[in-house]
Amino acid sequence: MKFAVDRRDALAGSVDIAVSGLTERGEKDEPLPRLLVKEDEVLGGLLAAAWKRREVKGRKAEVTTFHRPDGRGRILLVGLGPKANHDAEAVRRACASAVKALKGKGARTVGFRLATFAGESLASEIATRAIADGTLLGAYEFLRYRSTAEAGVEEGTVFLGPEHGREEAALRRALDQEVTLLETVIWTRDIVNLPADTATPERLAEEARQVGKEYGLKVTVLDEKKLEELHCGGLLAVGGGSVHPPRLVIVEYGGGARSGKTVAVVGKGITFDSGGISIKPAASMQDMKFDKAGACAALGIVRAAAALKLPPKVIAVMACAENLPSGTSYRPGDVVRTYNGKTIEVLNTDAEGRVVLADALGYVVDKYHPDEVIDLATLTGAEVVALGDDTAALISTDEKLAKGLLGASATSGEPLWRMPLTDFHRELVKSDIADVRNHTELTVAGVLTASAFLESFVGKTAWAHLDIAGPAYTTPSTRKWQPPYQPIGATAFGVRVVTTYLRDGTA
Ligand code: BES
Ligand code: ZN
Ligand code: ZN
């Protein structure tokens, strides 16, 4: 979808549908909000009448369409919810609800009247970005395997109107930046949504090579032979049961500033997680093509950083393997030696994410000496139990990095919740026969014992871990509770928050 800003009047009749936002009315008989008087004028009083009859209330996700009496298209009003909660997230959700309602309704061009979305409290730049977020992410569908699809919106415009005339250049820049980021989010969703028969570790490596070509980035793919040489026993063990051998993929973006810091972004790339010999029940297996979401997000983040020419140097590392049961699989009881020499006692082959990340983290810290390491992984079912489907767990031993990520979370609207990592969790991952164990005797605090395990492979480098098991994908049964801009399938969670962090730093 094309997206642009335009200083003209949204209601001049140049688009198929003009969309305006409206906050929720209270109980009293208040008049139609002043911001919508223009819409009512064009509609010849129809809106005020509907408001009076309480047909239009401004409730969250409420969508009402009017045909203009002058025949120049339609006006869609979308509810923003209560005025007291009017923020960027309310705008994202409203625009996603609007664009979804327009699917198959013959609306090719759609225009948003900025003033009605910014309201009295939101900065116009924030509202502009949020309109783009909601619209582009809400309109997303994974169409690769469908032979038919309903036509949706093709062109979006944020109409500034005379009130934002002086801000035009700044708003255009903000929108262009946001659209560039969103294009990568959508690109990432497309890869995460690929099924495991197609998205093999080698295919993910190929996607990385393509990104490298397109943006001029250095890409290194370590295949199974090279992984042997480097003693990456974690990746080799987890990938050992599959005919599709594991890959460690490194993509380097040189940064926009000479003195910029180096941030490593490491992702779990399990192309399918059957659990291995510790096999999962069928119902827990059907979504496990999404177990590569962390690695794809890491690739998305370096792609976005390059496209936006962000200041930090970024090293994306994708730890890719397929976890299947077979005669060549690793087993419970095995001891695995990883890249940095540390050993892992495998007690459950379904706790495989931490085993591949052990190699990836050890490797990137040793080879690149990054200032900061951020890893993303659909690591534990315990994360979903603890925080649900919309929020990722943030675990960090570095205050500055944690604060920076929480700030970026507030800006981007990707929710993070910080959880504590203590010696209690560190004790639990100690092994009797190896350095660490991948499964604990006491099955408590699953998010945090997994974090303690990862921490032991990072050492002293500033580090943050994002367990994205809940928000990485939407299923038909969780859709009801997810924001309307996270449609069924991959969400590409992490790309927006981490890219925002790289852009804004420790703001
Ligand atoms: N990929 C799963 C975690 C997961 C579960 C992601 C549900 C998304 C939704 C991971 O590899 C796994 O199986 N973890 C185990 C760890 C346990 C054996 C210690 C889990 O959470 O049950
Ligand atoms: Zn698993
Ligand atoms: Zn997994």
Coordinates of C-alpha atoms and ligand atoms in Angstrom, one line a residue:
M1 CA 0.0 0.0 0.0
K2 CA 1.2 3.5 -0.9
F3 CA 1.1 6.0 1.9
A4 CA 1.6 9.8 1.8
V5 CA 0.8 13.1 3.5
D6 CA -1.2 15.7 1.7
R7 CA -1.9 19.3 2.9
R8 CA -5.3 19.4 1.3
D9 CA -8.7 19.1 2.9
A10 CA -9.6 15.4 3.6
L11 CA -13.3 16.2 2.9
A12 CA -12.7 17.7 -0.5
G13 CA -13.9 14.5 -2.1
S14 CA -10.6 13.3 -3.6
V15 CA -10.6 9.8 -2.0
D16 CA -13.1 6.9 -2.0
I17 CA -13.4 7.1 1.7
A18 CA -12.4 9.8 4.2
V19 CA -11.8 8.4 7.7
S20 CA -12.2 10.4 10.9
G21 CA -11.6 9.4 14.5
L22 CA -13.9 10.2 17.3
T23 CA -13.6 9.8 21.0
E24 CA -16.2 8.1 23.1
R25 CA -19.1 10.1 24.4
G26 CA -20.1 10.2 28.1
E27 CA -23.5 9.5 29.5
K28 CA -24.6 13.1 29.4
D29 CA -26.4 14.6 26.4
E30 CA -23.2 16.3 25.0
P31 CA -23.2 17.8 21.6
L32 CA -21.2 16.3 18.7
P33 CA -17.4 17.0 19.4
R34 CA -16.3 20.2 17.8
L35 CA -13.6 18.4 15.8
L36 CA -16.3 16.6 13.7
V37 CA -18.4 19.6 12.8
K38 CA -16.8 19.6 9.3
E39 CA -17.8 16.0 8.7
D40 CA -21.3 16.8 9.8
E41 CA -21.5 19.8 7.4
V42 CA -20.5 17.6 4.4
L43 CA -23.0 15.0 5.5
G44 CA -25.8 17.6 5.7
G45 CA -26.4 17.0 9.4
L46 CA -26.6 13.2 9.2
L47 CA -23.8 12.7 11.7
A48 CA -25.2 15.0 14.3
A49 CA -28.5 13.2 14.0
A50 CA -26.9 9.8 14.4
W51 CA -24.9 11.1 17.4
K52 CA -28.1 12.4 19.0
R53 CA -29.8 9.1 18.5
R54 CA -26.7 7.4 20.1
E55 CA -26.1 5.3 17.0
V56 CA -22.6 6.7 16.9
K57 CA -20.8 6.6 20.3
G58 CA -17.1 6.6 19.5
R59 CA -16.5 3.3 21.2
K60 CA -13.3 1.4 20.5
A61 CA -13.4 -0.3 17.1
E62 CA -16.9 1.1 16.3
V63 CA -17.1 1.7 12.6
T64 CA -19.9 3.8 11.0
T65 CA -20.0 4.6 7.2
F66 CA -22.0 7.4 5.7
H67 CA -22.5 8.0 2.0
R68 CA -22.0 11.7 1.2
P69 CA -25.2 13.3 -0.1
D70 CA -23.1 15.1 -2.7
G71 CA -22.1 11.7 -4.1
R72 CA -18.4 12.4 -3.6
G73 CA -17.5 9.1 -1.8
R74 CA -18.0 8.0 1.7
I75 CA -17.1 9.1 5.2
L76 CA -16.1 6.5 7.8
L77 CA -16.1 7.3 11.5
V78 CA -14.1 5.1 13.7
G79 CA -14.2 5.1 17.5
L80 CA -11.1 5.9 19.5
G81 CA -12.5 4.9 22.9
P82 CA -12.5 7.1 26.0
K83 CA -11.0 10.6 25.8
A84 CA -8.9 9.9 28.9
N85 CA -7.1 7.0 27.1
H86 CA -6.6 8.8 23.9
D87 CA -3.0 7.9 22.9
A88 CA -1.0 6.5 19.9
E89 CA -2.2 3.0 20.7
A90 CA -5.9 4.1 20.5
V91 CA -5.1 5.6 17.0
R92 CA -3.3 2.4 15.8
R93 CA -6.2 0.2 16.9
A94 CA -8.9 2.5 15.4
C95 CA -7.1 2.8 12.0
A96 CA -6.6 -1.0 11.9
S97 CA -10.4 -1.5 12.7
A98 CA -11.2 1.0 9.9
V99 CA -9.0 -0.6 7.2
K100 CA -10.3 -4.1 8.1
A101 CA -13.9 -2.9 7.7
L102 CA -13.0 -1.5 4.3
K103 CA -11.9 -4.9 2.9
G104 CA -14.0 -5.9 -0.1
K105 CA -16.0 -2.6 0.1
G106 CA -14.7 -1.1 -3.1
A107 CA -12.4 1.5 -1.4
R108 CA -9.2 1.8 -3.3
T109 CA -8.1 5.2 -1.9
V110 CA -8.5 6.1 1.7
G111 CA -7.7 9.4 3.5
F112 CA -7.4 10.1 7.2
R113 CA -8.2 13.5 8.6
L114 CA -5.2 14.0 11.0
A115 CA -6.9 16.6 13.2
T116 CA -9.5 14.1 14.3
F117 CA -6.9 11.5 15.2
A118 CA -4.5 13.9 17.0
G119 CA -7.4 15.4 18.9
E120 CA -6.5 17.8 21.6
S121 CA -3.7 15.8 23.3
L122 CA -1.7 14.0 20.8
A123 CA 1.3 15.5 18.9
S124 CA 0.6 15.5 15.2
E125 CA 3.8 13.5 14.4
I126 CA 2.8 10.8 16.9
A127 CA -0.7 10.6 15.4
T128 CA 0.7 10.5 11.9
R129 CA 3.0 7.6 12.7
A130 CA 0.2 5.8 14.5
I131 CA -2.2 6.1 11.6
A132 CA 0.3 4.5 9.3
D133 CA 1.0 1.7 11.9
G134 CA -2.7 0.8 12.3
T135 CA -3.5 1.0 8.6
L136 CA -0.5 -0.9 7.1
L137 CA -0.3 -3.5 9.8
G138 CA -4.1 -3.9 10.1
A139 CA -4.4 -4.4 6.3
Y140 CA -1.8 -7.2 6.3
E141 CA -2.8 -10.6 5.1
F142 CA -0.6 -13.6 4.2
L143 CA -1.8 -14.3 0.7
R144 CA 0.9 -16.5 -0.7
Y145 CA -1.1 -19.7 -0.6
R146 CA -4.5 -18.3 -1.4
S147 CA -5.8 -18.4 -4.9
T148 CA -8.4 -15.7 -4.3
A149 CA -8.4 -12.6 -2.1
E150 CA -10.7 -9.6 -1.6
A151 CA -9.4 -6.3 -2.8
G152 CA -8.4 -3.9 0.0
V153 CA -7.2 -0.4 0.3
E154 CA -4.4 0.4 -2.1
E155 CA -3.5 4.0 -1.3
G156 CA -3.6 5.8 2.0
T157 CA -3.2 9.5 2.7
V158 CA -2.9 11.5 5.9
F159 CA -4.6 14.8 5.2
L160 CA -3.0 17.6 7.2
G161 CA -5.5 20.3 6.5
P162 CA -4.6 24.0 7.1
E163 CA -4.0 23.4 10.8
H164 CA -0.8 21.5 10.2
G165 CA 0.5 23.4 7.1
R166 CA 3.7 24.6 8.8
E167 CA 4.6 21.1 10.0
E168 CA 4.3 19.5 6.5
A169 CA 8.0 18.8 6.0
A170 CA 8.5 17.3 9.4
L171 CA 5.3 15.2 9.1
R172 CA 6.4 14.0 5.7
R173 CA 9.7 12.9 7.0
A174 CA 8.1 11.1 10.0
L175 CA 5.7 9.3 7.8
D176 CA 8.3 8.2 5.3
Q177 CA 10.4 6.8 8.1
E178 CA 7.5 5.0 9.7
V179 CA 6.5 3.5 6.3
T180 CA 10.0 2.3 5.7
L181 CA 9.9 0.5 9.1
L182 CA 6.5 -0.9 8.5
E183 CA 7.5 -2.3 5.1
T184 CA 10.2 -4.3 6.9
V185 CA 7.6 -5.5 9.6
I186 CA 5.4 -6.8 6.7
W187 CA 8.4 -8.4 5.0
T188 CA 9.3 -10.1 8.2
R189 CA 5.7 -11.4 8.8
D190 CA 5.8 -12.9 5.3
I191 CA 8.9 -14.9 6.2
V192 CA 7.8 -16.0 9.6
N193 CA 4.5 -17.2 8.1
L194 CA 6.2 -19.5 5.6
P195 CA 5.6 -23.2 6.6
A196 CA 8.5 -25.3 7.8
D197 CA 8.7 -27.4 4.6
T198 CA 9.7 -24.2 2.8
A199 CA 11.4 -22.1 5.4
T200 CA 14.3 -24.4 6.1
P201 CA 17.4 -23.2 7.9
E202 CA 19.1 -22.8 4.4
R203 CA 16.1 -20.9 3.1
L204 CA 16.4 -18.4 6.1
A205 CA 20.1 -18.1 5.2
E206 CA 19.1 -17.3 1.6
E207 CA 16.7 -14.6 2.8
A208 CA 19.6 -13.1 4.7
R209 CA 21.8 -13.2 1.6
Q210 CA 19.1 -11.4 -0.3
V211 CA 18.9 -8.7 2.3
G212 CA 22.6 -8.4 2.2
K213 CA 22.5 -7.8 -1.6
E214 CA 19.7 -5.3 -1.4
Y215 CA 21.2 -3.2 1.3
G216 CA 24.9 -3.8 0.8
L217 CA 25.4 -5.7 4.0
K218 CA 28.0 -8.4 4.8
V219 CA 26.4 -11.8 5.2
T220 CA 28.2 -14.9 6.6
V221 CA 26.5 -18.2 6.6
L222 CA 28.1 -21.0 8.6
D223 CA 26.9 -24.4 7.3
E224 CA 27.1 -27.7 9.2
K225 CA 30.7 -28.3 8.2
K226 CA 31.8 -24.9 9.4
L227 CA 29.7 -25.4 12.6
E228 CA 31.6 -28.6 13.2
E229 CA 35.0 -26.8 12.9
L230 CA 33.9 -24.1 15.3
H231 CA 32.5 -26.7 17.8
C232 CA 29.0 -25.2 17.7
G233 CA 27.6 -28.4 19.4
G234 CA 24.3 -26.8 20.3
L235 CA 23.2 -26.0 16.8
L236 CA 24.5 -29.4 15.6
A237 CA 22.7 -31.3 18.4
V238 CA 19.3 -29.6 17.9
G239 CA 19.5 -29.8 14.1
G240 CA 20.8 -33.3 14.1
G241 CA 17.4 -35.0 13.7
S242 CA 16.5 -33.2 10.5
V243 CA 17.5 -33.6 6.9
H244 CA 17.7 -29.8 6.7
P245 CA 21.0 -29.1 8.4
P246 CA 21.5 -26.1 10.8
R247 CA 22.9 -22.7 9.9
L248 CA 24.3 -19.8 11.9
V249 CA 23.7 -16.7 9.9
I250 CA 25.4 -13.3 10.6
V251 CA 24.4 -10.0 8.9
E252 CA 26.4 -6.9 9.5
Y253 CA 25.3 -3.3 9.1
G254 CA 28.1 -0.8 9.5
G255 CA 26.1 2.0 11.1
G256 CA 25.5 5.6 10.2
A257 CA 27.8 7.2 12.7
R258 CA 31.6 6.6 13.0
S259 CA 31.6 6.5 16.7
G260 CA 28.4 4.6 17.1
K261 CA 28.0 1.7 19.4
T262 CA 27.7 -1.9 18.2
V263 CA 24.5 -3.8 19.0
A264 CA 24.2 -7.5 18.4
V265 CA 20.7 -8.7 17.8
V266 CA 20.4 -12.5 18.2
G267 CA 17.4 -14.6 17.3
K268 CA 16.1 -18.1 17.9
G269 CA 15.4 -19.7 14.4
I270 CA 13.8 -23.0 15.0
T271 CA 12.1 -23.6 11.7
F272 CA 9.9 -26.3 13.3
D273 CA 9.8 -27.3 16.9
S274 CA 8.3 -30.8 17.3
G275 CA 10.0 -31.1 20.7
G276 CA 12.4 -33.7 19.3
I277 CA 12.7 -36.9 21.2
S278 CA 10.8 -35.2 24.1
I279 CA 8.0 -34.8 21.6
K280 CA 5.2 -32.3 22.0
P281 CA 1.5 -33.3 22.0
A282 CA -0.1 -32.6 18.6
A283 CA -2.1 -29.6 19.9
S284 CA 1.1 -27.9 21.1
M285 CA 2.9 -28.6 17.8
Q286 CA 0.6 -26.9 15.2
D287 CA 2.0 -23.4 15.7
M288 CA 5.6 -24.4 15.9
K289 CA 6.6 -23.1 12.5
F290 CA 6.5 -19.7 14.3
D291 CA 9.4 -20.8 16.5
K292 CA 11.7 -19.0 14.0
A293 CA 10.1 -15.7 14.7
G294 CA 13.0 -14.4 16.8
A295 CA 15.6 -15.0 14.1
C296 CA 13.4 -13.5 11.4
A297 CA 12.9 -10.4 13.7
A298 CA 16.6 -10.1 14.1
L299 CA 17.0 -10.1 10.3
G300 CA 14.1 -7.6 10.0
I301 CA 15.8 -5.3 12.6
V302 CA 19.1 -5.2 10.7
R303 CA 17.2 -4.7 7.4
A304 CA 15.2 -1.8 9.0
A305 CA 18.4 -0.3 10.5
A306 CA 20.0 -0.3 7.1
A307 CA 17.0 1.1 5.3
L308 CA 16.7 3.9 7.8
K309 CA 20.5 4.4 8.0
L310 CA 20.4 4.3 11.8
P311 CA 23.5 5.3 13.8
P312 CA 24.5 2.1 15.6
K313 CA 26.4 -0.8 14.0
V314 CA 24.1 -3.8 14.1
I315 CA 25.2 -7.5 14.0
A316 CA 22.2 -9.7 13.4
V317 CA 22.7 -13.4 14.3
M318 CA 20.2 -16.1 13.4
A319 CA 20.5 -19.5 15.1
C320 CA 18.6 -21.7 12.6
A321 CA 17.8 -25.4 13.1
E322 CA 14.9 -27.8 12.8
N323 CA 14.0 -29.8 15.9
L324 CA 12.7 -33.2 14.9
P325 CA 12.8 -36.7 16.3
S326 CA 14.7 -39.3 14.3
G327 CA 17.6 -41.8 14.6
T328 CA 20.1 -39.0 14.5
S329 CA 18.4 -36.7 17.0
Y330 CA 20.0 -35.5 20.2
R331 CA 18.6 -37.2 23.3
P332 CA 17.7 -36.5 26.9
G333 CA 20.9 -37.2 28.9
D334 CA 23.3 -36.1 26.1
V335 CA 26.0 -33.5 27.0
V336 CA 26.7 -30.9 24.4
R337 CA 29.8 -28.8 24.1
T338 CA 29.1 -25.3 22.7
Y339 CA 31.2 -22.7 20.8
N340 CA 32.7 -21.1 23.9
G341 CA 33.6 -24.5 25.5
K342 CA 30.7 -24.5 28.0
T343 CA 28.8 -27.7 28.3
I344 CA 25.1 -28.3 28.5
E345 CA 23.4 -31.3 30.0
V346 CA 20.3 -31.9 27.9
L347 CA 17.4 -33.1 30.0
N348 CA 14.6 -32.2 27.6
T349 CA 15.1 -31.9 23.9
D350 CA 12.1 -29.5 23.7
A351 CA 14.1 -26.9 25.6
E352 CA 16.1 -26.5 22.3
G353 CA 15.9 -22.7 21.8
R354 CA 18.4 -22.0 24.6
V355 CA 20.7 -24.7 23.3
V356 CA 21.0 -23.1 19.8
L357 CA 21.2 -19.6 21.4
A358 CA 24.1 -20.8 23.5
D359 CA 26.3 -21.1 20.4
A360 CA 24.9 -17.9 18.8
L361 CA 25.5 -15.8 22.0
G362 CA 28.9 -17.2 22.7
Y363 CA 29.9 -16.7 19.0
V364 CA 28.8 -13.1 18.7
V365 CA 30.3 -12.0 22.0
D366 CA 33.6 -13.6 21.2
K367 CA 33.9 -12.5 17.5
Y368 CA 32.4 -9.0 17.6
H369 CA 32.7 -7.7 21.2
P370 CA 29.4 -5.8 20.9
D371 CA 28.6 -3.1 23.4
E372 CA 25.1 -4.6 23.8
V373 CA 23.4 -7.9 23.0
I374 CA 19.7 -8.2 22.6
D375 CA 18.2 -11.6 21.9
L376 CA 14.7 -12.4 20.7
A377 CA 13.2 -15.9 21.1
T378 CA 9.9 -17.7 21.3
L379 CA 11.6 -19.4 24.2
T380 CA 9.0 -20.7 26.7
G381 CA 5.4 -21.6 27.1
A382 CA 5.8 -20.1 30.6
E383 CA 6.1 -16.7 29.0
V384 CA 2.6 -17.1 27.5
V385 CA 1.3 -18.2 30.9
A386 CA 2.9 -15.3 32.7
L387 CA 2.1 -12.4 30.4
G388 CA -0.4 -13.6 27.8
D389 CA -0.5 -13.1 24.1
D390 CA 0.3 -9.4 23.7
T391 CA 3.3 -8.8 26.0
A392 CA 6.9 -10.0 25.7
A393 CA 9.1 -10.6 28.8
L394 CA 12.1 -8.4 29.1
I395 CA 15.0 -9.7 31.2
S396 CA 18.1 -7.6 31.5
T397 CA 21.1 -7.3 33.8
D398 CA 21.8 -3.8 32.4
E399 CA 19.7 -0.9 33.7
K400 CA 20.5 1.5 30.8
L401 CA 19.6 -1.1 28.2
A402 CA 16.5 -2.1 30.0
K403 CA 15.3 1.5 30.4
G404 CA 16.0 2.2 26.7
L405 CA 14.0 -0.8 25.6
L406 CA 11.1 0.1 27.9
G407 CA 11.1 3.6 26.5
A408 CA 11.1 2.2 22.9
S409 CA 8.3 -0.1 24.0
A410 CA 6.1 2.9 25.0
T411 CA 6.9 4.7 21.7
S412 CA 6.4 1.8 19.4
G413 CA 3.4 0.2 21.2
E414 CA 5.0 -3.2 21.4
P415 CA 4.4 -4.1 25.1
L416 CA 7.3 -5.4 27.2
W417 CA 7.2 -6.3 30.9
R418 CA 10.4 -6.6 32.8
M419 CA 11.0 -9.6 35.0
P420 CA 13.7 -10.2 37.6
L421 CA 16.7 -12.5 37.3
T422 CA 18.2 -13.7 40.6
D423 CA 20.6 -16.2 42.0
F424 CA 17.6 -18.4 42.7
H425 CA 17.2 -18.9 39.0
R426 CA 21.0 -19.2 38.4
E427 CA 21.2 -22.0 41.0
L428 CA 18.4 -23.9 39.3
V429 CA 20.3 -24.2 35.9
K430 CA 23.5 -25.7 37.4
S431 CA 24.1 -29.2 36.3
D432 CA 25.7 -32.1 38.2
I433 CA 27.7 -33.3 35.3
A434 CA 28.0 -30.3 33.0
D435 CA 28.2 -26.5 33.3
V436 CA 24.5 -25.9 32.9
R437 CA 21.3 -28.0 32.3
N438 CA 18.6 -27.1 29.8
H439 CA 15.7 -28.2 32.1
T440 CA 15.3 -27.8 35.8
E441 CA 14.2 -30.2 38.5
L442 CA 11.9 -27.6 40.0
T443 CA 9.6 -26.5 37.2
V444 CA 9.0 -23.0 38.4
A445 CA 9.7 -19.6 36.9
G446 CA 10.3 -21.0 33.4
V447 CA 10.9 -17.7 31.8
L448 CA 13.6 -16.9 34.3
T449 CA 15.4 -20.2 34.5
A450 CA 15.7 -20.0 30.7
S451 CA 17.1 -16.5 31.1
A452 CA 19.6 -17.6 33.7
F453 CA 20.8 -20.3 31.2
L454 CA 21.2 -17.7 28.4
E455 CA 23.0 -15.2 30.7
S456 CA 25.7 -17.8 31.3
F457 CA 26.6 -17.6 27.6
V458 CA 26.8 -13.8 27.4
G459 CA 29.2 -13.2 30.2
K460 CA 29.8 -9.5 31.2
T461 CA 28.4 -7.8 28.0
A462 CA 25.3 -5.6 28.5
W463 CA 22.4 -8.0 27.6
A464 CA 18.7 -8.0 27.3
H465 CA 16.5 -11.0 26.5
L466 CA 13.1 -10.7 24.9
D467 CA 10.9 -13.9 25.3
I468 CA 8.4 -13.3 22.6
A469 CA 6.5 -16.6 22.8
G470 CA 3.2 -14.9 23.5
P471 CA 3.1 -12.0 21.1
A472 CA 5.1 -13.5 18.2
Y473 CA 1.9 -14.8 16.5
T474 CA -1.9 -14.6 16.5
T475 CA -4.1 -17.7 16.3
P476 CA -7.8 -17.8 15.5
S477 CA -8.4 -18.5 19.2
T478 CA -6.2 -15.6 20.5
R479 CA -7.2 -13.0 17.8
K480 CA -10.1 -11.7 20.0
W481 CA -7.6 -10.4 22.5
Q482 CA -4.9 -9.2 20.3
P483 CA -4.9 -5.7 18.8
P484 CA -6.6 -5.5 15.4
Y485 CA -3.3 -4.7 13.8
Q486 CA -1.9 -8.1 14.7
P487 CA -3.9 -10.3 12.2
I488 CA -3.8 -14.1 12.3
G489 CA -0.3 -15.5 11.8
A490 CA 3.1 -13.8 12.4
T491 CA 3.1 -10.4 14.0
A492 CA 6.9 -9.7 13.6
F493 CA 6.9 -8.7 17.2
G494 CA 10.2 -7.1 18.2
V495 CA 11.0 -5.4 14.9
R496 CA 9.3 -2.2 15.9
V497 CA 10.4 -2.0 19.5
V498 CA 14.1 -2.9 18.9
T499 CA 14.4 -0.7 15.7
T500 CA 12.9 2.2 17.7
Y501 CA 15.4 1.5 20.4
L502 CA 18.3 1.6 17.9
R503 CA 16.8 4.9 16.5
D504 CA 16.1 6.7 19.7
G505 CA 18.8 5.1 21.9
T506 CA 18.3 5.5 25.6
A507 CA 15.6 8.1 25.3
Ligands
BES1 N1 9.1 -23.1 21.3 C1 8.8 -23.6 22.6 C2 8.2 -22.5 23.4 C3 6.8 -22.0 23.0 C4 5.7 -22.5 23.5 C5 6.7 -20.9 22.1 C6 4.4 -22.1 23.2 C7 5.4 -20.5 21.7 C8 4.3 -21.0 22.3 C9 10.0 -24.0 23.3 O1 11.1 -24.5 22.6 C10 9.6 -25.0 24.3 O2 9.1 -26.1 23.9 N2 9.9 -24.8 25.6 C11 9.5 -25.7 26.6 C12 10.6 -25.6 27.6 C13 10.5 -26.7 28.7 C14 10.7 -28.1 28.1 C15 11.6 -26.4 29.7 C16 8.2 -25.2 27.3 O3 8.0 -24.0 27.4 O4 7.4 -26.0 27.6
ZN2 ZN 10.8 -26.7 22.2
ZN3 ZN 11.1 -23.9 20.6

